[in-house]
Amino acid sequence: GDGVIRTGYPGILIESMDFQEIAAWFAMRSSQANFPCPKCLVPKEHLAHLTRQFLQRTTATMQAALRKARGKLTKKDKEKALRDFGLHDVEQILWDFARSDPYQAVSYDTLHWDEGGKFGRHIWVLIKQLLTIGMHCTTERRLKLMEKFVRNYESACGVRSILSLSVLIFRAQDIHDKDFNFLKQHYTGHASSDIRAKGTTNHMSTRIGEGFQQDVDRHYQKTNHRDAEHQMVLIDANEEAMARLDLVVADHEECLRQIQNDAEDGADDIVAPAGTSDAHWRFLAPEPVRSLARFEADMQCTDRADFFDGFDLALRKFLAGEDPEQEISFEQVIQVQSFRGLHLDFQSKMDWSPQRDIVRCSPIFHGQPRYDCVLFNAESDPLSLARLVTLLRVKVPNGRAFDLAFVRPFKNTTWKPYISWNGMRVVEECSKPAFLPLQHVERAALLARAYGTQRDNLYFPLDTVDEDMFLRLNNIE
């Protein structure tokens, strides 16, 4: 109807499953089979070798294996051919679907593979056994060493320390006979590729479905097991009402706590934007209005004085570019008001819901200096980043006001750490500040100091803050 050509890509969604469900779905043999892994053809005697590479299962290879087995002349030869690939004589339903590969859809489930698998049934059992070995006479000594271990954690991650740890692990094999040659241990080797292909593990977890089953079972146990469905509906409705009341109380307590925190740093004083009522920002914690010369002199007396060298001249040049018709002479007085916080309203790219970031720009915030970072849209780069130096409202002699941020921009750099990852971005904080109109600021941003370098101005932009930030920083529409 609108003349726009759109292309639809049909897909089949497959949720994560435990191994019994995966084996049934793929028509595979059990975890004791010669080749039990649903992702690759690892022999069962090599399940503990996490760093070795094995042939990956694909729709094409499994179809070829099934055709080869069916072509055998005897039943014995056919069964041997099927066992070599861990298959039954059954065709997987998704083999005939275009653009579908069930073996790539198998995902790393932390609930079954980690918590209820390796940890609950293997590692925790071993830990409890080891903790009882001489613990009554060495507890105090071991606890005193914990502080030393925490302080030396970073140095213990070096190559020499890891080599020493490898030797200790080899020696520890004589202490216990625990065998880690089982399927859930092997599947850890597929975790990194699953995360790269599908995102974080919370997208692949069966925890939600398992939790629902537990709730259903709990409701059923409260019935008299006759006409249970109606009773379970009433029980669920009552619990939902109580949960809503708890949320209302919790929201009220959080609101009171936020009001108290805002009152401590003056953030309850909210100032509307200048010249418009539909702007997406609001100033917080205003400071007194001063002349531009007085403001520059005050800033020169702080520990951030280097950022304000030539501030008066730089601001006048910027204003001349913003409003060419307004001629501002050096004799005219410009009024400046600074702020220590900012509300930034934006629309989430994830679900289009309204969201708000609270940005701080304060020399002392709960006892510590805090200068947050922002993501803004520049002509050269729509994903530009900057750190706030100060927030300003500037009034020129003709009465017009400008809401500005004085920032230290970040620029892309070619430096990379020794260990890198797909989509990694490293930015360098510039030493020279610049003026940024607030209408170009999109939302707050979080950056982490880069490791593996002595330079203190290199940072990693973090796209894992929330779904919206992931979409923005990776330029996903």
PDB file of N, CA and C in Angstrom, residues 56-152:
ATOM      1  N   GLN A  56      32.055 -30.626  12.870  1.00  0.00           N
ATOM      2  CA  GLN A  56      30.775 -30.100  13.310  1.00  0.00           C
ATOM      3  C   GLN A  56      29.617 -30.837  12.631  1.00  0.00           C
ATOM      4  N   ARG A  57      28.558 -31.027  13.395  1.00  0.00           N
ATOM      5  CA  ARG A  57      27.343 -31.591  12.810  1.00  0.00           C
ATOM      6  C   ARG A  57      26.641 -30.525  11.969  1.00  0.00           C
ATOM      7  N   THR A  58      26.219 -30.891  10.784  1.00  0.00           N
ATOM      8  CA  THR A  58      25.399 -30.032   9.933  1.00  0.00           C
ATOM      9  C   THR A  58      24.297 -30.881   9.328  1.00  0.00           C
ATOM     10  N   THR A  59      23.300 -30.215   8.788  1.00  0.00           N
ATOM     11  CA  THR A  59      22.210 -30.949   8.147  1.00  0.00           C
ATOM     12  C   THR A  59      22.731 -31.808   7.002  1.00  0.00           C
ATOM     13  N   ALA A  60      23.649 -31.254   6.211  1.00  0.00           N
ATOM     14  CA  ALA A  60      24.171 -31.993   5.052  1.00  0.00           C
ATOM     15  C   ALA A  60      24.942 -33.239   5.479  1.00  0.00           C
ATOM     16  N   THR A  61      25.820 -33.110   6.479  1.00  0.00           N
ATOM     17  CA  THR A  61      26.623 -34.266   6.898  1.00  0.00           C
ATOM     18  C   THR A  61      25.764 -35.340   7.548  1.00  0.00           C
ATOM     19  N   MET A  62      24.751 -34.955   8.313  1.00  0.00           N
ATOM     20  CA  MET A  62      23.897 -35.949   8.951  1.00  0.00           C
ATOM     21  C   MET A  62      23.002 -36.651   7.927  1.00  0.00           C
ATOM     22  N   GLN A  63      22.520 -35.906   6.923  1.00  0.00           N
ATOM     23  CA  GLN A  63      21.751 -36.549   5.861  1.00  0.00           C
ATOM     24  C   GLN A  63      22.611 -37.553   5.095  1.00  0.00           C
ATOM     25  N   ALA A  64      23.848 -37.156   4.815  1.00  0.00           N
ATOM     26  CA  ALA A  64      24.748 -38.065   4.102  1.00  0.00           C
ATOM     27  C   ALA A  64      25.042 -39.307   4.935  1.00  0.00           C
ATOM     28  N   ALA A  65      25.225 -39.134   6.254  1.00  0.00           N
ATOM     29  CA  ALA A  65      25.496 -40.279   7.124  1.00  0.00           C
ATOM     30  C   ALA A  65      24.307 -41.229   7.163  1.00  0.00           C
ATOM     31  N   LEU A  66      23.080 -40.669   7.204  1.00  0.00           N
ATOM     32  CA  LEU A  66      21.895 -41.517   7.239  1.00  0.00           C
ATOM     33  C   LEU A  66      21.719 -42.266   5.919  1.00  0.00           C
ATOM     34  N   ARG A  67      21.971 -41.598   4.793  1.00  0.00           N
ATOM     35  CA  ARG A  67      21.874 -42.280   3.498  1.00  0.00           C
ATOM     36  C   ARG A  67      22.913 -43.397   3.383  1.00  0.00           C
ATOM     37  N   LYS A  68      24.128 -43.128   3.889  1.00  0.00           N
ATOM     38  CA  LYS A  68      25.177 -44.141   3.833  1.00  0.00           C
ATOM     39  C   LYS A  68      24.801 -45.360   4.670  1.00  0.00           C
ATOM     40  N   ALA A  69      24.214 -45.105   5.862  1.00  0.00           N
ATOM     41  CA  ALA A  69      23.828 -46.223   6.730  1.00  0.00           C
ATOM     42  C   ALA A  69      22.706 -47.042   6.100  1.00  0.00           C
ATOM     43  N   ARG A  70      21.735 -46.368   5.507  1.00  0.00           N
ATOM     44  CA  ARG A  70      20.622 -47.084   4.886  1.00  0.00           C
ATOM     45  C   ARG A  70      21.059 -47.877   3.650  1.00  0.00           C
ATOM     46  N   GLY A  71      22.206 -47.527   3.106  1.00  0.00           N
ATOM     47  CA  GLY A  71      22.699 -48.260   1.945  1.00  0.00           C
ATOM     48  C   GLY A  71      23.456 -49.530   2.294  1.00  0.00           C
ATOM     49  N   LYS A  72      23.679 -49.786   3.579  1.00  0.00           N
ATOM     50  CA  LYS A  72      24.388 -51.002   3.986  1.00  0.00           C
ATOM     51  C   LYS A  72      23.524 -52.232   3.711  1.00  0.00           C
ATOM     52  N   LEU A  73      24.176 -53.347   3.448  1.00  0.00           N
ATOM     53  CA  LEU A  73      23.466 -54.565   3.056  1.00  0.00           C
ATOM     54  C   LEU A  73      22.918 -55.329   4.251  1.00  0.00           C
ATOM     55  N   THR A  74      23.590 -55.243   5.398  1.00  0.00           N
ATOM     56  CA  THR A  74      23.151 -55.998   6.569  1.00  0.00           C
ATOM     57  C   THR A  74      22.745 -55.048   7.686  1.00  0.00           C
ATOM     58  N   LYS A  75      21.909 -55.559   8.574  1.00  0.00           N
ATOM     59  CA  LYS A  75      21.457 -54.753   9.707  1.00  0.00           C
ATOM     60  C   LYS A  75      22.619 -54.409  10.630  1.00  0.00           C
ATOM     61  N   LYS A  76      23.572 -55.336  10.787  1.00  0.00           N
ATOM     62  CA  LYS A  76      24.723 -55.097  11.652  1.00  0.00           C
ATOM     63  C   LYS A  76      25.570 -53.946  11.124  1.00  0.00           C
ATOM     64  N   ASP A  77      25.836 -53.954   9.814  1.00  0.00           N
ATOM     65  CA  ASP A  77      26.628 -52.868   9.228  1.00  0.00           C
ATOM     66  C   ASP A  77      25.881 -51.539   9.319  1.00  0.00           C
ATOM     67  N   LYS A  78      24.570 -51.599   9.152  1.00  0.00           N
ATOM     68  CA  LYS A  78      23.766 -50.380   9.243  1.00  0.00           C
ATOM     69  C   LYS A  78      23.838 -49.787  10.647  1.00  0.00           C
ATOM     70  N   GLU A  79      23.703 -50.615  11.682  1.00  0.00           N
ATOM     71  CA  GLU A  79      23.768 -50.122  13.056  1.00  0.00           C
ATOM     72  C   GLU A  79      25.146 -49.556  13.373  1.00  0.00           C
ATOM     73  N   LYS A  80      26.190 -50.184  12.855  1.00  0.00           N
ATOM     74  CA  LYS A  80      27.537 -49.666  13.096  1.00  0.00           C
ATOM     75  C   LYS A  80      27.709 -48.291  12.457  1.00  0.00           C
ATOM     76  N   ALA A  81      27.198 -48.140  11.238  1.00  0.00           N
ATOM     77  CA  ALA A  81      27.306 -46.843  10.567  1.00  0.00           C
ATOM     78  C   ALA A  81      26.523 -45.766  11.317  1.00  0.00           C
ATOM     79  N   LEU A  82      25.370 -46.116  11.871  1.00  0.00           N
ATOM     80  CA  LEU A  82      24.589 -45.144  12.637  1.00  0.00           C
ATOM     81  C   LEU A  82      25.287 -44.791  13.946  1.00  0.00           C
ATOM     82  N   ARG A  83      25.890 -45.791  14.617  1.00  0.00           N
ATOM     83  CA  ARG A  83      26.581 -45.526  15.879  1.00  0.00           C
ATOM     84  C   ARG A  83      27.781 -44.613  15.674  1.00  0.00           C
ATOM     85  N   ASP A  84      28.428 -44.707  14.508  1.00  0.00           N
ATOM     86  CA  ASP A  84      29.592 -43.860  14.241  1.00  0.00           C
ATOM     87  C   ASP A  84      29.228 -42.376  14.187  1.00  0.00           C
ATOM     88  N   PHE A  85      27.948 -42.089  14.021  1.00  0.00           N
ATOM     89  CA  PHE A  85      27.496 -40.695  14.029  1.00  0.00           C
ATOM     90  C   PHE A  85      26.504 -40.415  15.158  1.00  0.00           C
ATOM     91  N   GLY A  86      26.287 -41.393  16.036  1.00  0.00           N
ATOM     92  CA  GLY A  86      25.379 -41.194  17.156  1.00  0.00           C
ATOM     93  C   GLY A  86      23.944 -40.983  16.742  1.00  0.00           C
ATOM     94  N   LEU A  87      23.500 -41.640  15.660  1.00  0.00           N
ATOM     95  CA  LEU A  87      22.166 -41.420  15.109  1.00  0.00           C
ATOM     96  C   LEU A  87      21.291 -42.653  15.255  1.00  0.00           C
ATOM     97  N   HIS A  88      19.971 -42.425  15.163  1.00  0.00           N
ATOM     98  CA  HIS A  88      18.991 -43.480  14.934  1.00  0.00           C
ATOM     99  C   HIS A  88      18.547 -43.402  13.481  1.00  0.00           C
ATOM    100  N   ASP A  89      17.873 -44.422  13.040  1.00  0.00           N
ATOM    101  CA  ASP A  89      17.399 -44.454  11.645  1.00  0.00           C
ATOM    102  C   ASP A  89      16.111 -43.638  11.525  1.00  0.00           C
ATOM    103  N   VAL A  90      16.229 -42.343  11.795  1.00  0.00           N
ATOM    104  CA  VAL A  90      15.078 -41.428  11.749  1.00  0.00           C
ATOM    105  C   VAL A  90      15.534 -40.126  11.120  1.00  0.00           C
ATOM    106  N   GLU A  91      14.744 -39.569  10.214  1.00  0.00           N
ATOM    107  CA  GLU A  91      15.056 -38.285   9.599  1.00  0.00           C
ATOM    108  C   GLU A  91      14.578 -37.145  10.494  1.00  0.00           C
ATOM    109  N   GLN A  92      15.441 -36.189  10.729  1.00  0.00           N
ATOM    110  CA  GLN A  92      15.070 -35.011  11.526  1.00  0.00           C
ATOM    111  C   GLN A  92      14.108 -34.141  10.718  1.00  0.00           C
ATOM    112  N   ILE A  93      13.057 -33.653  11.386  1.00  0.00           N
ATOM    113  CA  ILE A  93      11.974 -32.973  10.683  1.00  0.00           C
ATOM    114  C   ILE A  93      12.423 -31.684  10.004  1.00  0.00           C
ATOM    115  N   LEU A  94      13.457 -31.016  10.542  1.00  0.00           N
ATOM    116  CA  LEU A  94      13.881 -29.731   9.995  1.00  0.00           C
ATOM    117  C   LEU A  94      14.884 -29.857   8.854  1.00  0.00           C
ATOM    118  N   TRP A  95      15.277 -31.069   8.527  1.00  0.00           N
ATOM    119  CA  TRP A  95      16.244 -31.230   7.441  1.00  0.00           C
ATOM    120  C   TRP A  95      15.716 -30.682   6.120  1.00  0.00           C
ATOM    121  N   ASP A  96      14.416 -30.778   5.893  1.00  0.00           N
ATOM    122  CA  ASP A  96      13.838 -30.364   4.613  1.00  0.00           C
ATOM    123  C   ASP A  96      13.412 -28.905   4.604  1.00  0.00           C
ATOM    124  N   PHE A  97      13.599 -28.178   5.701  1.00  0.00           N
ATOM    125  CA  PHE A  97      13.231 -26.768   5.751  1.00  0.00           C
ATOM    126  C   PHE A  97      14.406 -25.920   5.269  1.00  0.00           C
ATOM    127  N   ALA A  98      14.122 -25.027   4.335  1.00  0.00           N
ATOM    128  CA  ALA A  98      15.178 -24.146   3.824  1.00  0.00           C
ATOM    129  C   ALA A  98      15.615 -23.163   4.907  1.00  0.00           C
ATOM    130  N   ARG A  99      16.894 -22.816   4.881  1.00  0.00           N
ATOM    131  CA  ARG A  99      17.485 -21.841   5.812  1.00  0.00           C
ATOM    132  C   ARG A  99      17.287 -22.255   7.274  1.00  0.00           C
ATOM    133  N   SER A 100      17.261 -23.543   7.523  1.00  0.00           N
ATOM    134  CA  SER A 100      17.131 -24.037   8.893  1.00  0.00           C
ATOM    135  C   SER A 100      18.226 -25.061   9.143  1.00  0.00           C
ATOM    136  N   ASP A 101      18.905 -24.918  10.247  1.00  0.00           N
ATOM    137  CA  ASP A 101      19.934 -25.873  10.654  1.00  0.00           C
ATOM    138  C   ASP A 101      19.739 -26.142  12.139  1.00  0.00           C
ATOM    139  N   PRO A 102      19.100 -27.239  12.497  1.00  0.00           N
ATOM    140  CA  PRO A 102      18.819 -27.504  13.913  1.00  0.00           C
ATOM    141  C   PRO A 102      20.076 -27.639  14.758  1.00  0.00           C
ATOM    142  N   TYR A 103      21.199 -28.026  14.156  1.00  0.00           N
ATOM    143  CA  TYR A 103      22.426 -28.222  14.926  1.00  0.00           C
ATOM    144  C   TYR A 103      23.051 -26.884  15.323  1.00  0.00           C
ATOM    145  N   GLN A 104      22.843 -25.853  14.516  1.00  0.00           N
ATOM    146  CA  GLN A 104      23.280 -24.517  14.910  1.00  0.00           C
ATOM    147  C   GLN A 104      22.342 -23.909  15.939  1.00  0.00           C
ATOM    148  N   ALA A 105      21.083 -24.376  15.949  1.00  0.00           N
ATOM    149  CA  ALA A 105      20.112 -23.820  16.891  1.00  0.00           C
ATOM    150  C   ALA A 105      20.301 -24.343  18.305  1.00  0.00           C
ATOM    151  N   VAL A 106      20.997 -25.469  18.465  1.00  0.00           N
ATOM    152  CA  VAL A 106      21.256 -25.978  19.815  1.00  0.00           C
ATOM    153  C   VAL A 106      22.083 -24.952  20.576  1.00  0.00           C
ATOM    154  N   SER A 107      21.635 -24.588  21.768  1.00  0.00           N
ATOM    155  CA  SER A 107      22.250 -23.475  22.491  1.00  0.00           C
ATOM    156  C   SER A 107      22.752 -23.913  23.854  1.00  0.00           C
ATOM    157  N   TYR A 108      23.677 -23.121  24.378  1.00  0.00           N
ATOM    158  CA  TYR A 108      24.303 -23.416  25.676  1.00  0.00           C
ATOM    159  C   TYR A 108      23.357 -22.981  26.792  1.00  0.00           C
ATOM    160  N   ASP A 109      22.816 -23.933  27.514  1.00  0.00           N
ATOM    161  CA  ASP A 109      21.866 -23.666  28.591  1.00  0.00           C
ATOM    162  C   ASP A 109      22.594 -23.739  29.929  1.00  0.00           C
ATOM    163  N   THR A 110      22.745 -22.597  30.581  1.00  0.00           N
ATOM    164  CA  THR A 110      23.484 -22.560  31.847  1.00  0.00           C
ATOM    165  C   THR A 110      22.783 -23.346  32.947  1.00  0.00           C
ATOM    166  N   LEU A 111      21.467 -23.473  32.865  1.00  0.00           N
ATOM    167  CA  LEU A 111      20.742 -24.183  33.918  1.00  0.00           C
ATOM    168  C   LEU A 111      21.080 -25.672  33.911  1.00  0.00           C
ATOM    169  N   HIS A 112      20.983 -26.316  32.754  1.00  0.00           N
ATOM    170  CA  HIS A 112      21.212 -27.758  32.687  1.00  0.00           C
ATOM    171  C   HIS A 112      22.681 -28.119  32.496  1.00  0.00           C
ATOM    172  N   TRP A 113      23.420 -27.294  31.723  1.00  0.00           N
ATOM    173  CA  TRP A 113      24.806 -27.650  31.433  1.00  0.00           C
ATOM    174  C   TRP A 113      25.753 -27.237  32.561  1.00  0.00           C
ATOM    175  N   ASP A 114      25.431 -26.158  33.276  1.00  0.00           N
ATOM    176  CA  ASP A 114      26.340 -25.654  34.317  1.00  0.00           C
ATOM    177  C   ASP A 114      25.815 -25.955  35.713  1.00  0.00           C
ATOM    178  N   GLU A 115      24.720 -25.259  36.091  1.00  0.00           N
ATOM    179  CA  GLU A 115      24.274 -25.306  37.485  1.00  0.00           C
ATOM    180  C   GLU A 115      23.793 -26.689  37.884  1.00  0.00           C
ATOM    181  N   GLY A 116      22.895 -27.273  37.081  1.00  0.00           N
ATOM    182  CA  GLY A 116      22.406 -28.602  37.398  1.00  0.00           C
ATOM    183  C   GLY A 116      23.256 -29.707  36.816  1.00  0.00           C
ATOM    184  N   GLY A 117      24.264 -29.339  36.028  1.00  0.00           N
ATOM    185  CA  GLY A 117      25.107 -30.337  35.376  1.00  0.00           C
ATOM    186  C   GLY A 117      26.466 -30.436  36.009  1.00  0.00           C
ATOM    187  N   LYS A 118      27.407 -29.633  35.491  1.00  0.00           N
ATOM    188  CA  LYS A 118      28.790 -29.730  35.990  1.00  0.00           C
ATOM    189  C   LYS A 118      28.883 -29.369  37.461  1.00  0.00           C
ATOM    190  N   PHE A 119      28.230 -28.276  37.868  1.00  0.00           N
ATOM    191  CA  PHE A 119      28.429 -27.826  39.242  1.00  0.00           C
ATOM    192  C   PHE A 119      27.676 -28.702  40.236  1.00  0.00           C
ATOM    193  N   GLY A 120      26.360 -28.826  40.051  1.00  0.00           N
ATOM    194  CA  GLY A 120      25.557 -29.516  41.051  1.00  0.00           C
ATOM    195  C   GLY A 120      25.906 -30.976  41.224  1.00  0.00           C
ATOM    196  N   ARG A 121      26.233 -31.659  40.123  1.00  0.00           N
ATOM    197  CA  ARG A 121      26.441 -33.105  40.192  1.00  0.00           C
ATOM    198  C   ARG A 121      27.909 -33.517  40.181  1.00  0.00           C
ATOM    199  N   HIS A 122      28.804 -32.585  39.913  1.00  0.00           N
ATOM    200  CA  HIS A 122      30.213 -32.958  39.802  1.00  0.00           C
ATOM    201  C   HIS A 122      31.110 -32.071  40.668  1.00  0.00           C
ATOM    202  N   ILE A 123      31.174 -30.772  40.324  1.00  0.00           N
ATOM    203  CA  ILE A 123      32.137 -29.893  40.999  1.00  0.00           C
ATOM    204  C   ILE A 123      31.785 -29.711  42.465  1.00  0.00           C
ATOM    205  N   TRP A 124      30.503 -29.463  42.779  1.00  0.00           N
ATOM    206  CA  TRP A 124      30.117 -29.229  44.163  1.00  0.00           C
ATOM    207  C   TRP A 124      30.328 -30.482  45.011  1.00  0.00           C
ATOM    208  N   VAL A 125      30.055 -31.631  44.443  1.00  0.00           N
ATOM    209  CA  VAL A 125      30.296 -32.880  45.173  1.00  0.00           C
ATOM    210  C   VAL A 125      31.777 -33.031  45.485  1.00  0.00           C
ATOM    211  N   LEU A 126      32.633 -32.705  44.500  1.00  0.00           N
ATOM    212  CA  LEU A 126      34.078 -32.801  44.717  1.00  0.00           C
ATOM    213  C   LEU A 126      34.549 -31.765  45.735  1.00  0.00           C
ATOM    214  N   ILE A 127      34.010 -30.546  45.662  1.00  0.00           N
ATOM    215  CA  ILE A 127      34.405 -29.501  46.613  1.00  0.00           C
ATOM    216  C   ILE A 127      34.085 -29.921  48.036  1.00  0.00           C
ATOM    217  N   LYS A 128      32.910 -30.479  48.251  1.00  0.00           N
ATOM    218  CA  LYS A 128      32.538 -30.903  49.604  1.00  0.00           C
ATOM    219  C   LYS A 128      33.472 -31.994  50.115  1.00  0.00           C
ATOM    220  N   GLN A 129      33.924 -32.844  49.215  1.00  0.00           N
ATOM    221  CA  GLN A 129      34.870 -33.879  49.641  1.00  0.00           C
ATOM    222  C   GLN A 129      36.216 -33.275  50.019  1.00  0.00           C
ATOM    223  N   LEU A 130      36.697 -32.330  49.205  1.00  0.00           N
ATOM    224  CA  LEU A 130      38.013 -31.744  49.459  1.00  0.00           C
ATOM    225  C   LEU A 130      38.001 -30.837  50.681  1.00  0.00           C
ATOM    226  N   LEU A 131      36.864 -30.163  50.940  1.00  0.00           N
ATOM    227  CA  LEU A 131      36.802 -29.264  52.086  1.00  0.00           C
ATOM    228  C   LEU A 131      36.925 -29.998  53.411  1.00  0.00           C
ATOM    229  N   THR A 132      36.593 -31.257  53.412  1.00  0.00           N
ATOM    230  CA  THR A 132      36.661 -32.023  54.661  1.00  0.00           C
ATOM    231  C   THR A 132      38.047 -32.587  54.935  1.00  0.00           C
ATOM    232  N   ILE A 133      38.980 -32.432  53.980  1.00  0.00           N
ATOM    233  CA  ILE A 133      40.329 -32.987  54.160  1.00  0.00           C
ATOM    234  C   ILE A 133      41.158 -32.027  55.012  1.00  0.00           C
ATOM    235  N   GLY A 134      41.330 -32.324  56.276  1.00  0.00           N
ATOM    236  CA  GLY A 134      42.174 -31.524  57.157  1.00  0.00           C
ATOM    237  C   GLY A 134      41.678 -30.116  57.403  1.00  0.00           C
ATOM    238  N   MET A 135      40.409 -29.836  57.139  1.00  0.00           N
ATOM    239  CA  MET A 135      39.924 -28.470  57.285  1.00  0.00           C
ATOM    240  C   MET A 135      39.907 -28.029  58.744  1.00  0.00           C
ATOM    241  N   HIS A 136      39.731 -28.949  59.687  1.00  0.00           N
ATOM    242  CA  HIS A 136      39.621 -28.567  61.083  1.00  0.00           C
ATOM    243  C   HIS A 136      40.917 -27.950  61.613  1.00  0.00           C
ATOM    244  N   CYS A 137      42.062 -28.265  61.012  1.00  0.00           N
ATOM    245  CA  CYS A 137      43.326 -27.745  61.522  1.00  0.00           C
ATOM    246  C   CYS A 137      43.930 -26.667  60.632  1.00  0.00           C
ATOM    247  N   THR A 138      43.348 -26.380  59.487  1.00  0.00           N
ATOM    248  CA  THR A 138      43.935 -25.394  58.568  1.00  0.00           C
ATOM    249  C   THR A 138      42.971 -24.271  58.209  1.00  0.00           C
ATOM    250  N   THR A 139      41.788 -24.250  58.797  1.00  0.00           N
ATOM    251  CA  THR A 139      40.784 -23.246  58.412  1.00  0.00           C
ATOM    252  C   THR A 139      41.293 -21.834  58.630  1.00  0.00           C
ATOM    253  N   GLU A 140      41.787 -21.518  59.829  1.00  0.00           N
ATOM    254  CA  GLU A 140      42.219 -20.159  60.142  1.00  0.00           C
ATOM    255  C   GLU A 140      43.372 -19.724  59.239  1.00  0.00           C
ATOM    256  N   ARG A 141      44.313 -20.606  58.999  1.00  0.00           N
ATOM    257  CA  ARG A 141      45.449 -20.249  58.153  1.00  0.00           C
ATOM    258  C   ARG A 141      45.003 -19.957  56.724  1.00  0.00           C
ATOM    259  N   ARG A 142      44.078 -20.751  56.227  1.00  0.00           N
ATOM    260  CA  ARG A 142      43.604 -20.538  54.858  1.00  0.00           C
ATOM    261  C   ARG A 142      42.821 -19.231  54.744  1.00  0.00           C
ATOM    262  N   LEU A 143      42.018 -18.928  55.743  1.00  0.00           N
ATOM    263  CA  LEU A 143      41.243 -17.688  55.694  1.00  0.00           C
ATOM    264  C   LEU A 143      42.151 -16.467  55.724  1.00  0.00           C
ATOM    265  N   LYS A 144      43.241 -16.516  56.478  1.00  0.00           N
ATOM    266  CA  LYS A 144      44.166 -15.383  56.526  1.00  0.00           C
ATOM    267  C   LYS A 144      44.861 -15.163  55.185  1.00  0.00           C
ATOM    268  N   LEU A 145      45.020 -16.234  54.417  1.00  0.00           N
ATOM    269  CA  LEU A 145      45.666 -16.104  53.108  1.00  0.00           C
ATOM    270  C   LEU A 145      44.742 -15.538  52.041  1.00  0.00           C
ATOM    271  N   MET A 146      43.426 -15.498  52.311  1.00  0.00           N
ATOM    272  CA  MET A 146      42.485 -15.031  51.294  1.00  0.00           C
ATOM    273  C   MET A 146      42.760 -13.590  50.900  1.00  0.00           C
ATOM    274  N   GLU A 147      43.038 -12.711  51.882  1.00  0.00           N
ATOM    275  CA  GLU A 147      43.296 -11.301  51.571  1.00  0.00           C
ATOM    276  C   GLU A 147      44.510 -11.161  50.649  1.00  0.00           C
ATOM    277  N   LYS A 148      45.537 -11.946  50.891  1.00  0.00           N
ATOM    278  CA  LYS A 148      46.725 -11.912  50.030  1.00  0.00           C
ATOM    279  C   LYS A 148      46.385 -12.371  48.617  1.00  0.00           C
ATOM    280  N   PHE A 149      45.559 -13.403  48.506  1.00  0.00           N
ATOM    281  CA  PHE A 149      45.192 -13.898  47.182  1.00  0.00           C
ATOM    282  C   PHE A 149      44.400 -12.856  46.411  1.00  0.00           C
ATOM    283  N   VAL A 150      43.493 -12.147  47.086  1.00  0.00           N
ATOM    284  CA  VAL A 150      42.680 -11.136  46.408  1.00  0.00           C
ATOM    285  C   VAL A 150      43.548  -9.994  45.909  1.00  0.00           C
ATOM    286  N   ARG A 151      44.503  -9.543  46.723  1.00  0.00           N
ATOM    287  CA  ARG A 151      45.377  -8.436  46.313  1.00  0.00           C
ATOM    288  C   ARG A 151      46.265  -8.829  45.142  1.00  0.00           C
ATOM    289  N   ASN A 152      46.679 -10.095  45.091  1.00  0.00           N
ATOM    290  CA  ASN A 152      47.602 -10.539  44.054  1.00  0.00           C
ATOM    291  C   ASN A 152      46.897 -11.224  42.892  1.00  0.00           C
TER     292      ASN A 152
END
